[in-house]
Short mmCIF file of C-alpha atoms in Angstrom, two decimals:
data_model
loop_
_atom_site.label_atom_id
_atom_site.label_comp_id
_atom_site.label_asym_id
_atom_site.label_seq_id
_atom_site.Cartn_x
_atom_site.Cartn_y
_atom_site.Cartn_z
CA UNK Q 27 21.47 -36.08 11.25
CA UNK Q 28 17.64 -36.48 11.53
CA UNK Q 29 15.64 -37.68 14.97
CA UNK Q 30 14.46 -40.49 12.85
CA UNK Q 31 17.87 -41.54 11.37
CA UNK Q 32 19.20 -41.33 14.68
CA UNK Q 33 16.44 -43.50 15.97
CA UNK Q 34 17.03 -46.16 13.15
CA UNK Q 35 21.04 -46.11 13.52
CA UNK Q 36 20.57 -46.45 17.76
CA UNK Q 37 17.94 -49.88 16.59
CA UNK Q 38 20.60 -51.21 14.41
CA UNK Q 39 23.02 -51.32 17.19
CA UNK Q 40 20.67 -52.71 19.67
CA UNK Q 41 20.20 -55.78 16.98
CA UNK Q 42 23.69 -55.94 16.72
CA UNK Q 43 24.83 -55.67 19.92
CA UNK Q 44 21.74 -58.22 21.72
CA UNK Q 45 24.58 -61.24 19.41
CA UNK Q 46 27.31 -60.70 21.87
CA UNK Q 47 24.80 -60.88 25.25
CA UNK Q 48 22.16 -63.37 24.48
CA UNK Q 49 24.46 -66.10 24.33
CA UNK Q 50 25.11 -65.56 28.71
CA UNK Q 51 21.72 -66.37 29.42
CA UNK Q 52 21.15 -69.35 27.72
CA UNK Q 53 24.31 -70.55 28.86
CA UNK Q 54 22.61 -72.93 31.23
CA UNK Q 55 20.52 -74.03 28.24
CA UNK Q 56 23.43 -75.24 25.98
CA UNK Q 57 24.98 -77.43 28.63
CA UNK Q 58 21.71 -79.24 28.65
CA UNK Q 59 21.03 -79.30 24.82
CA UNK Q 60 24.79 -80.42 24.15
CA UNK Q 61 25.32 -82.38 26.83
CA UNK Q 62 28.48 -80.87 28.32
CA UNK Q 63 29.43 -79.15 31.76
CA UNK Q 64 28.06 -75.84 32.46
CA UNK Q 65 31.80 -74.02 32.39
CA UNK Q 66 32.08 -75.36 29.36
CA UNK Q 67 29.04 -74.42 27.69
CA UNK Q 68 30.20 -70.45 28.83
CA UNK Q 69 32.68 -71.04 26.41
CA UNK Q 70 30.34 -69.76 24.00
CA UNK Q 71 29.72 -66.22 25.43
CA UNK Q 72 33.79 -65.97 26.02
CA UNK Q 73 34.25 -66.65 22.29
CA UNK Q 74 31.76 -64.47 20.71
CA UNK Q 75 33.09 -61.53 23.26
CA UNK Q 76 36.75 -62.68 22.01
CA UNK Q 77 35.49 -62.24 18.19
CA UNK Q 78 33.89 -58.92 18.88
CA UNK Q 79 37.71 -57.88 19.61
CA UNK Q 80 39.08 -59.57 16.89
CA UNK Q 81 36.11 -58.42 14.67
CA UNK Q 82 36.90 -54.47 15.96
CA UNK Q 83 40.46 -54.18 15.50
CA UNK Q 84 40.35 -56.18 11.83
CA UNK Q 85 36.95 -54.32 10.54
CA UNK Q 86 36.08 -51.19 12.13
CA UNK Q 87 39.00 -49.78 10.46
CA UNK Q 88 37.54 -50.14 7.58
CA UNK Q 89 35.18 -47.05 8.40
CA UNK Q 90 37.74 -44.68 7.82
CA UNK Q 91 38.80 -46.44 3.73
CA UNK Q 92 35.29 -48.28 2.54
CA UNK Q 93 31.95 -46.21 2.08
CA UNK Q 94 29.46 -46.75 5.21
CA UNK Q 95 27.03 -47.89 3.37
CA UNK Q 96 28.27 -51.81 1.44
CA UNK Q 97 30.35 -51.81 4.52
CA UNK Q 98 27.77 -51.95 7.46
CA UNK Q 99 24.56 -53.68 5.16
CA UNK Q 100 27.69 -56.58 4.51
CA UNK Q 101 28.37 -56.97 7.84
CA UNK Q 102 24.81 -57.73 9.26
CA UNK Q 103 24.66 -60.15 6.47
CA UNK Q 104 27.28 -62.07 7.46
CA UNK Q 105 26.49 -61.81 10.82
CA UNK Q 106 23.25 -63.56 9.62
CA UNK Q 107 25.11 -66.62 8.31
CA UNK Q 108 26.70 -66.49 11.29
CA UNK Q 109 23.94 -67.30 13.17
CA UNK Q 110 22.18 -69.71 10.98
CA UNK Q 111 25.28 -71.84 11.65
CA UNK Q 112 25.31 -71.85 15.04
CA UNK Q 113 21.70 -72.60 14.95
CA UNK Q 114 22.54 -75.61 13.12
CA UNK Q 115 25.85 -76.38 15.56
CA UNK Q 116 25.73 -80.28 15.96
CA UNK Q 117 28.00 -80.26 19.45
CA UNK Q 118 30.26 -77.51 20.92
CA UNK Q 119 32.88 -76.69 19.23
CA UNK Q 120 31.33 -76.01 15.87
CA UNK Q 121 29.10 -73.92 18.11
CA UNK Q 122 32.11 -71.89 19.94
CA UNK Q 123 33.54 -71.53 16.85
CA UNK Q 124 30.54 -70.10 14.75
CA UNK Q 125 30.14 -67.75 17.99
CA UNK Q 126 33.63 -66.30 17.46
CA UNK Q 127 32.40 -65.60 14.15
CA UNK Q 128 29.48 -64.00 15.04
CA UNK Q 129 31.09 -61.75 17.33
CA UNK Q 130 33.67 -61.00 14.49
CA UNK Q 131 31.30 -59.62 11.90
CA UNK Q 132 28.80 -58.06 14.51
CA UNK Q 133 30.94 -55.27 14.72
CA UNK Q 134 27.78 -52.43 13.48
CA UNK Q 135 27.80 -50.80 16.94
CA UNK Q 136 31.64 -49.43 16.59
CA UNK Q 137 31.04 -48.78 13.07
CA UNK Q 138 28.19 -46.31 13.63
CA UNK Q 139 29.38 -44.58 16.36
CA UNK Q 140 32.18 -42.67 14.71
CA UNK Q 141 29.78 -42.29 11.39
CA UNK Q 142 27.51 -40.57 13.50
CA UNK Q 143 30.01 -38.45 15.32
CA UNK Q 144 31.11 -36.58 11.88
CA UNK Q 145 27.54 -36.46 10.73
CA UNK Q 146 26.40 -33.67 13.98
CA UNK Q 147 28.01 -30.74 15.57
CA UNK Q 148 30.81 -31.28 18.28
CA UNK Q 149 27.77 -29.69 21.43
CA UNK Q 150 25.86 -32.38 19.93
CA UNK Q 151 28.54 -35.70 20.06
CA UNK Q 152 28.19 -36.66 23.99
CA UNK Q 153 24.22 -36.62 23.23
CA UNK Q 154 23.98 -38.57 20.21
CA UNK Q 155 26.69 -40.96 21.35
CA UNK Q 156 24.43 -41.85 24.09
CA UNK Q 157 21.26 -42.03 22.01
CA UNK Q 158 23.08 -44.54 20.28
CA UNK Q 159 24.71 -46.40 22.91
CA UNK Q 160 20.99 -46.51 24.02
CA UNK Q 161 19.98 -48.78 21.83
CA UNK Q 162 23.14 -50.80 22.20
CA UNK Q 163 21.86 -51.13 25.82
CA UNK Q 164 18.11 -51.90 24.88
CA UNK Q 165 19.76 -54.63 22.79
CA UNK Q 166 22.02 -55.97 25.33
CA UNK Q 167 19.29 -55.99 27.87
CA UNK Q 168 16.20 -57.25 25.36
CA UNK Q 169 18.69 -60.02 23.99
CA UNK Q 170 19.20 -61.80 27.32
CA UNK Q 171 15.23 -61.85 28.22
CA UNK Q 172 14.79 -62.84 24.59
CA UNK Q 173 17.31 -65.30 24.45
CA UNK Q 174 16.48 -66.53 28.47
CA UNK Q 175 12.80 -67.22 27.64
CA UNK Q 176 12.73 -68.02 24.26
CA UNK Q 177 15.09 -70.44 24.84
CA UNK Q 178 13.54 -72.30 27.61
CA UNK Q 179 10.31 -72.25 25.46
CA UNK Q 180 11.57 -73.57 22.14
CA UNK Q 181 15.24 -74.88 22.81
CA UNK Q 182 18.56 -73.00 22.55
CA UNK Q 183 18.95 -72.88 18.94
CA UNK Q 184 15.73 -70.60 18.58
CA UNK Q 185 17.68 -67.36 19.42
CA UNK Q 186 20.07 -67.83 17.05
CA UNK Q 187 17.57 -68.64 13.99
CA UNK Q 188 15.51 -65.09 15.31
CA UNK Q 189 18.39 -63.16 15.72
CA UNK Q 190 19.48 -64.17 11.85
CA UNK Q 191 15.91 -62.96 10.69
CA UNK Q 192 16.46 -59.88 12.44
CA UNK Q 193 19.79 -59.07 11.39
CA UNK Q 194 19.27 -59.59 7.87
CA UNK Q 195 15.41 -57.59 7.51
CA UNK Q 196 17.52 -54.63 8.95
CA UNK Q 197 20.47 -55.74 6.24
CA UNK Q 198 17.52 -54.73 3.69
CA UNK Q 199 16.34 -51.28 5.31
CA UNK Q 200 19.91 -50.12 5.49
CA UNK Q 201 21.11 -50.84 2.01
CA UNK Q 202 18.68 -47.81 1.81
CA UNK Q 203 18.71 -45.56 4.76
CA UNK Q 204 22.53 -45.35 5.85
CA UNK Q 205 23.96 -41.98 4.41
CA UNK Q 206 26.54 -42.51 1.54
CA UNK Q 207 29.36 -40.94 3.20
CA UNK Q 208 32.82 -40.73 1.12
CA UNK Q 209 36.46 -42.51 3.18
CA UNK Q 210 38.25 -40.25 4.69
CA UNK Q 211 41.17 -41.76 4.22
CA UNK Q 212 43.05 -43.80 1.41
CA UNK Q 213 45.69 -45.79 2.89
CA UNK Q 214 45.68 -49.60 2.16
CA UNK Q 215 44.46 -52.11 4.48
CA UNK Q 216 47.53 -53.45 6.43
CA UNK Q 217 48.55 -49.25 7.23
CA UNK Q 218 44.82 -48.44 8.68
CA UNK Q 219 45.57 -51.98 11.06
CA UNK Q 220 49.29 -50.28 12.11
CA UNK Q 221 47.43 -47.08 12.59
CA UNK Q 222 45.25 -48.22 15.31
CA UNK Q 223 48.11 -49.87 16.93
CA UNK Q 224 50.14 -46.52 16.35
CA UNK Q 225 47.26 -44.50 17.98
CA UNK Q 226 47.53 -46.60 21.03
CA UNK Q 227 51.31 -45.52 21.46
CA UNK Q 228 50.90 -41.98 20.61
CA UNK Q 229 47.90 -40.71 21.96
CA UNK Q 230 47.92 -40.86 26.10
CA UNK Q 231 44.24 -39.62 26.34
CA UNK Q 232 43.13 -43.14 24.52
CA UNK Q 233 45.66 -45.14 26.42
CA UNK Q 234 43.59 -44.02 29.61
CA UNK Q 235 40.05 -44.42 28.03
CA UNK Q 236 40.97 -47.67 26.96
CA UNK Q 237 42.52 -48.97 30.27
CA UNK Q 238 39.44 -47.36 31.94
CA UNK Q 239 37.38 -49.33 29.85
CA UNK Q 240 38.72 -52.44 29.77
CA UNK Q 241 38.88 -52.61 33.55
CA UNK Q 242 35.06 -51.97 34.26
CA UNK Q 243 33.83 -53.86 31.12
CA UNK Q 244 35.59 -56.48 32.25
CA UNK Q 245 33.94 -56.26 35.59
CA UNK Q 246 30.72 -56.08 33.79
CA UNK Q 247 31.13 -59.14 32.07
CA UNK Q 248 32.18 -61.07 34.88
CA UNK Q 249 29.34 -60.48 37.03
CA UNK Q 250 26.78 -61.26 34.00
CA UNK Q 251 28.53 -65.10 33.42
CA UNK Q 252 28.32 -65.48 37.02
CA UNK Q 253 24.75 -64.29 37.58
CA UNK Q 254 23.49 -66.88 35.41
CA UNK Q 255 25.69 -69.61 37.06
CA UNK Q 256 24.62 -68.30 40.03
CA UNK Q 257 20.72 -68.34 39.74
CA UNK Q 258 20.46 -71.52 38.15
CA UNK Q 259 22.40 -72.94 41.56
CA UNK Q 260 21.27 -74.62 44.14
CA UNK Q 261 20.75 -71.21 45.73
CA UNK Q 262 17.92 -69.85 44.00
CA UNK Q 263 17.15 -73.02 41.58
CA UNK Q 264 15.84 -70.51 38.55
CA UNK Q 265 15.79 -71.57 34.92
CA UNK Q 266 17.80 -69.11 32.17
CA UNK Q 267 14.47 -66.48 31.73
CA UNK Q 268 15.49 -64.98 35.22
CA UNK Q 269 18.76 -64.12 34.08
CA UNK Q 270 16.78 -62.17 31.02
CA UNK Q 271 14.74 -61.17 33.27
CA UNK Q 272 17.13 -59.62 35.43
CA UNK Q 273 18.48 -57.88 32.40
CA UNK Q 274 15.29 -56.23 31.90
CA UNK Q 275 15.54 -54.32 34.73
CA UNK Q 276 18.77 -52.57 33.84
CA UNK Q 277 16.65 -51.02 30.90
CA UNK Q 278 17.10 -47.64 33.00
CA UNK Q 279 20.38 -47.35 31.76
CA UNK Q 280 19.00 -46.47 28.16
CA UNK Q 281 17.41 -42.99 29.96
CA UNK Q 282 20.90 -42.34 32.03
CA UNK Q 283 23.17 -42.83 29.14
CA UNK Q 284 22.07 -39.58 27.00
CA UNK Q 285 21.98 -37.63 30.10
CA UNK Q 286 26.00 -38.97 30.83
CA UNK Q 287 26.64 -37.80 27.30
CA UNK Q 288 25.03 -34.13 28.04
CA UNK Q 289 26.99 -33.82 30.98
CA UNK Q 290 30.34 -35.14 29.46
CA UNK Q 291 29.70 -32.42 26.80
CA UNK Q 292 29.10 -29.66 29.89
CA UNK Q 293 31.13 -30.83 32.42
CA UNK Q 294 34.30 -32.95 30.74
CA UNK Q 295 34.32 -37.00 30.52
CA UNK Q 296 36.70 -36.82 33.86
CA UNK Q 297 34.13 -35.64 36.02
CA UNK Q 298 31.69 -38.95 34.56
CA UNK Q 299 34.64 -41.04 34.65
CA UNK Q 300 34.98 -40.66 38.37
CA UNK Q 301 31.64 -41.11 39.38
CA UNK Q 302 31.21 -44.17 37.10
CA UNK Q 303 34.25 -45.59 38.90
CA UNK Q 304 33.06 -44.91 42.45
CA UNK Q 305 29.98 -46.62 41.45
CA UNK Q 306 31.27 -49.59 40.11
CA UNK Q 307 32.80 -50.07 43.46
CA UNK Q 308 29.56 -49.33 45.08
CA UNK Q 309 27.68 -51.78 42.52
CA UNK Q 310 30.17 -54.75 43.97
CA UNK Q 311 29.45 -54.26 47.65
CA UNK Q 312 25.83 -54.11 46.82
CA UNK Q 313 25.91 -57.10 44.70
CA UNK Q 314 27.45 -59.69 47.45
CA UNK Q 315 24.08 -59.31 49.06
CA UNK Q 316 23.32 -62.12 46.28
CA UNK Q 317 24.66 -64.73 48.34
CA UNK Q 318 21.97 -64.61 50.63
CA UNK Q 319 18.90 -66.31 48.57
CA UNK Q 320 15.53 -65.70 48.45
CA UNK Q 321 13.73 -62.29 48.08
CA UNK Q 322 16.80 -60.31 49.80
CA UNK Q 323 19.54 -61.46 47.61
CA UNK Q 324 17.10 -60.99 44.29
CA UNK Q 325 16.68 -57.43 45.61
CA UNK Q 326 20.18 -57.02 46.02
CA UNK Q 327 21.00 -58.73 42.47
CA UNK Q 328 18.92 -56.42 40.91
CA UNK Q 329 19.75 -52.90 42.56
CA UNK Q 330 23.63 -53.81 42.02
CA UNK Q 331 23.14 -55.22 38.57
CA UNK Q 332 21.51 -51.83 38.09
CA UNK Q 333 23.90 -49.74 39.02
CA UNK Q 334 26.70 -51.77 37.14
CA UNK Q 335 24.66 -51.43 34.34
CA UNK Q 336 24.53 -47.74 34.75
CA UNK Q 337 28.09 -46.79 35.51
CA UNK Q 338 29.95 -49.23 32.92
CA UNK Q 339 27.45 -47.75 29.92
CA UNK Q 340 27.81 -43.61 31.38
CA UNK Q 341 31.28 -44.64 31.42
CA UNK Q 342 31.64 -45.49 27.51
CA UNK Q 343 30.14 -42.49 26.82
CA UNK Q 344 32.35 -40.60 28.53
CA UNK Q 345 35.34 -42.33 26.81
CA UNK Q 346 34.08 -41.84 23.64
CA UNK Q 347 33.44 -38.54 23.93
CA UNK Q 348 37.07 -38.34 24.84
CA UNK Q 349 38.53 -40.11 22.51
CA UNK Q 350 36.55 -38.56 19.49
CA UNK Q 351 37.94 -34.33 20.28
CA UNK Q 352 41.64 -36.01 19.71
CA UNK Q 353 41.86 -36.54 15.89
CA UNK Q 354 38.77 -36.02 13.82
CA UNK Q 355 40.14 -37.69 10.29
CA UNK Q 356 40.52 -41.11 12.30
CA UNK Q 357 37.82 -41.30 14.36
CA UNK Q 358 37.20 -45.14 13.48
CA UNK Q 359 40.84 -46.17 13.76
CA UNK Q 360 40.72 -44.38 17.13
CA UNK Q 361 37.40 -46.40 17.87
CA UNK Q 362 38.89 -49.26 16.86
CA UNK Q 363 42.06 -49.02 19.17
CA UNK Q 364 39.29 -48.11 22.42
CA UNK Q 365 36.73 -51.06 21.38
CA UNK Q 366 39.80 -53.71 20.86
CA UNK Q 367 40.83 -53.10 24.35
CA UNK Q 368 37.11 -52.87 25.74
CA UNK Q 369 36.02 -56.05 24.59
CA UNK Q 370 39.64 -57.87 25.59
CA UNK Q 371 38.91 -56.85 29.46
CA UNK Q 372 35.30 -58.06 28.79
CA UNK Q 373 36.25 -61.83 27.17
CA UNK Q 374 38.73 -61.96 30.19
CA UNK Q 375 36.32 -61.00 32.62
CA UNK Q 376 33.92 -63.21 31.28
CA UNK Q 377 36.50 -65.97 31.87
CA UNK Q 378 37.55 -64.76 34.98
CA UNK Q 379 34.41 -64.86 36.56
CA UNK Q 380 33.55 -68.22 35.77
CA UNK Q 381 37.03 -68.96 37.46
CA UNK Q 382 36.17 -66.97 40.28
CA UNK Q 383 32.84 -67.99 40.72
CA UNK Q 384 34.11 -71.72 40.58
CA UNK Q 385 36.87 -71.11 43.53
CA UNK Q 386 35.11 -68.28 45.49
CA UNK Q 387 31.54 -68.71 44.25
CA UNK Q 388 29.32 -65.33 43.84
CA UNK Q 389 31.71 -63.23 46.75
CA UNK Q 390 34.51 -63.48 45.03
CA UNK Q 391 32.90 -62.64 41.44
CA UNK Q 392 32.09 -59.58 43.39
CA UNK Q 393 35.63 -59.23 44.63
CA UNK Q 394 36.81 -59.68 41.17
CA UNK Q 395 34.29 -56.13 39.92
CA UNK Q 396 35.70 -54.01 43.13
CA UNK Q 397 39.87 -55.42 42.26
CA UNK Q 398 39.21 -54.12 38.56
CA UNK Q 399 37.26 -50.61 38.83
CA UNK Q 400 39.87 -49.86 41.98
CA UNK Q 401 42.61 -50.53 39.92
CA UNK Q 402 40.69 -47.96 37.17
CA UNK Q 403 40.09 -45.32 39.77
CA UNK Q 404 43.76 -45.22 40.99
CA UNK Q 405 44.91 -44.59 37.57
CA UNK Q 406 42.20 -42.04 37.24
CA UNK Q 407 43.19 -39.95 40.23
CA UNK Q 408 46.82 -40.42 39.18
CA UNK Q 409 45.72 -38.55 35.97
CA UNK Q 410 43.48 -35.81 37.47
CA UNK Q 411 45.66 -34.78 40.12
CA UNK Q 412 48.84 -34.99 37.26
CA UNK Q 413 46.47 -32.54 34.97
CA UNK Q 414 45.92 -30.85 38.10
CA UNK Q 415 49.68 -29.86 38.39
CA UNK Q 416 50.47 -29.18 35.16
CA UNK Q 417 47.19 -26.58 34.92
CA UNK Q 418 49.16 -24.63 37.84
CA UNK Q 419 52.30 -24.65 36.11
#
């Protein structure tokens, strides 16, 4: 793979990706436009993380049996008329419901990761990986200052109506660029489904990414729901562009996520996984500083935001790069099982945390992150000191 296609593959998922996260900021901004509570209006974000799942376990199959190429350029399309309906959403549930499908078809991220990874070398996965899950970041972070600010500016429905023009002007460069890349495999549709499922029972090394995963994304998601409950309180009294704008200052994590992917391919995805873990942990204590208000508890918000975002991205590198050595001929059926899982911890989280932000306010949101990347380490330490034994034997 060229620099340049590599540069135009990790854009793509950024675009992609920023539909799942933009819909968290302006949050706020929906409950206003449609008239409904504010844990209602997070409905929206829950659903189009819910669809992402749906969308990865149904579609991203489909890597490993339909050409890259009408596959991916289809998708974004979709994903356009996605978006133009939920532009045009006349009250919430039409809205909830054209999120789920957004979130369903926006599945370009999972689909090019795997591409890539049979396109370079195996000493070059962990870096591209991370290149790519670069942009994925830039995306996630962009989207919610995009979606915070434009929003307040114009009125909730403007992200959506961008995000369409966006998604379908890259539709247009793809249907050129991607490489036309022949299936490797050519089982019908319902086996490549009961493969994935299959994978998850056979393979114990994507069992663990995926539970890994799943706990610290869900984490992840949690604390990003709350945030923007949580700055638009009483306690700091800030409109949705802070919660963008806070984003914005997680864009560090696009320069840490190639560097976890170099030293997953020199060290072993364990050694990330463990420090990822610990700082997830860390990332909770520091963000229960938020309670306090003011200039402290924004500093806090946006050194533990920070480090969240760092850990739960270094993290998915890691797994991936796991995941990928198992079985090269089903590296997208192997995706698919890891993403499923990911993105079920992170539309529960994203519903837990308005739970627990509603009973416990912002502490126990932050109680929520620690319970879930503890319960990720133990398992972790049960596996290294297991691989541990067995290496002496």
């Amino acid at each position: 793979m060229s620099r340049l296609l590599v540069l135009l593959l990790s854009l793509t998922c950024g675009i992609s990706v920023g539909n799942i996260y933009f819909p968290q900021a302006i949050s706020p901004l929906v409950a206003v436009g449609l008239d409904v509570p504010p844990d209602a209006a997070a409905l929206v974000a829950t659903a189009v993380q819910l669809g992402y799942a749906v969308g990865i376990f149904l579609l991203v199959p489909l890597g490993d049996r339909v050409p890259y190429r009408p596959l991916i350029t289809g998708l974004l399309v979709a994903t356009g008329l996605g978006l133009l309906a939920a532009a045009a959403a006349p009250s919430l549930p039409p809205l909830v419901a054209a999120s789920a499908l957004i979130g369903t078809t926006t599945v370009i991220a999972p689909l090019v990761s795997p591409m890539a990874a049979g396109l370079v070398g195996e000493d070059r996965r962990g870096a591209v990986i991370g290149m790519l899950l670069s942009g994925s970041i830039g995306g996630m972070l962009l989207s919610r200052a995009f979606g915070g600010s434009l929003g307040e500016w114009l009125g909730w429905r403007a992200p959506y109506l961008v995000a369409a023009a966006l998604l379908l002007i890259i539709a247009a460069v793809l249907a050129f660029a991607v490489p036309s890349t022949a299936p490797s495999s050519a089982q019908r549709y319902p086996a490549l489904l009961g493969e994935s499922l299959r994978l998850l029972r056979t393979e114990p090394e994507l069992r663990r990414s995926c539970f890994y995963q799943a706990m610290v994304f869900a984490g992840f998601t949690a604390v990003w729901t709350g945030v923007a409950l949580l700055l638009t309180s009483p306690t700091y009294g800030l409109g949705a562009p802070a919660v963008g704008a806070l984003a914005v200052v997680g864009a560090a994590t696009m320069i840490c996520t190639p560097i976890a992917g170099r030293q997953a391919d020199r060290r072993g995805p364990d050694v990330v996984n463990l420090a990822c873990m610990i700082g997830t942990i860390a990332a909770a204590a520091v963000l229960v500083g938020g309670t306090f208000g003011g200039v402290p508890g924004l500093v806090l918000l946006v050194l533990g935001t920070l480090l969240l975002d760092v850990t739960m991205q270094s993290g998915m590198v890691a797994n991936q790069v796991r995941i990928y050595a198992l079985r090269p001929e089903v590296r997208s059926r192997l995706n698919t099982a890891y993403m499923t899982c990911a993105f079920l911890g992170g539309s529960a989280g994203s519903w837990l945390g308005v739970r627990a932000f509603a009973h416990f306010g912002w502490p126990g949101v932050c109680g929520l992150v620690a319970l879930l990347a503890g319960a990720a380490l133990i398992r972790h330490l049960v596996a290294i000191r297991r691989g541990a034994v067995f290496a002496r034997l």
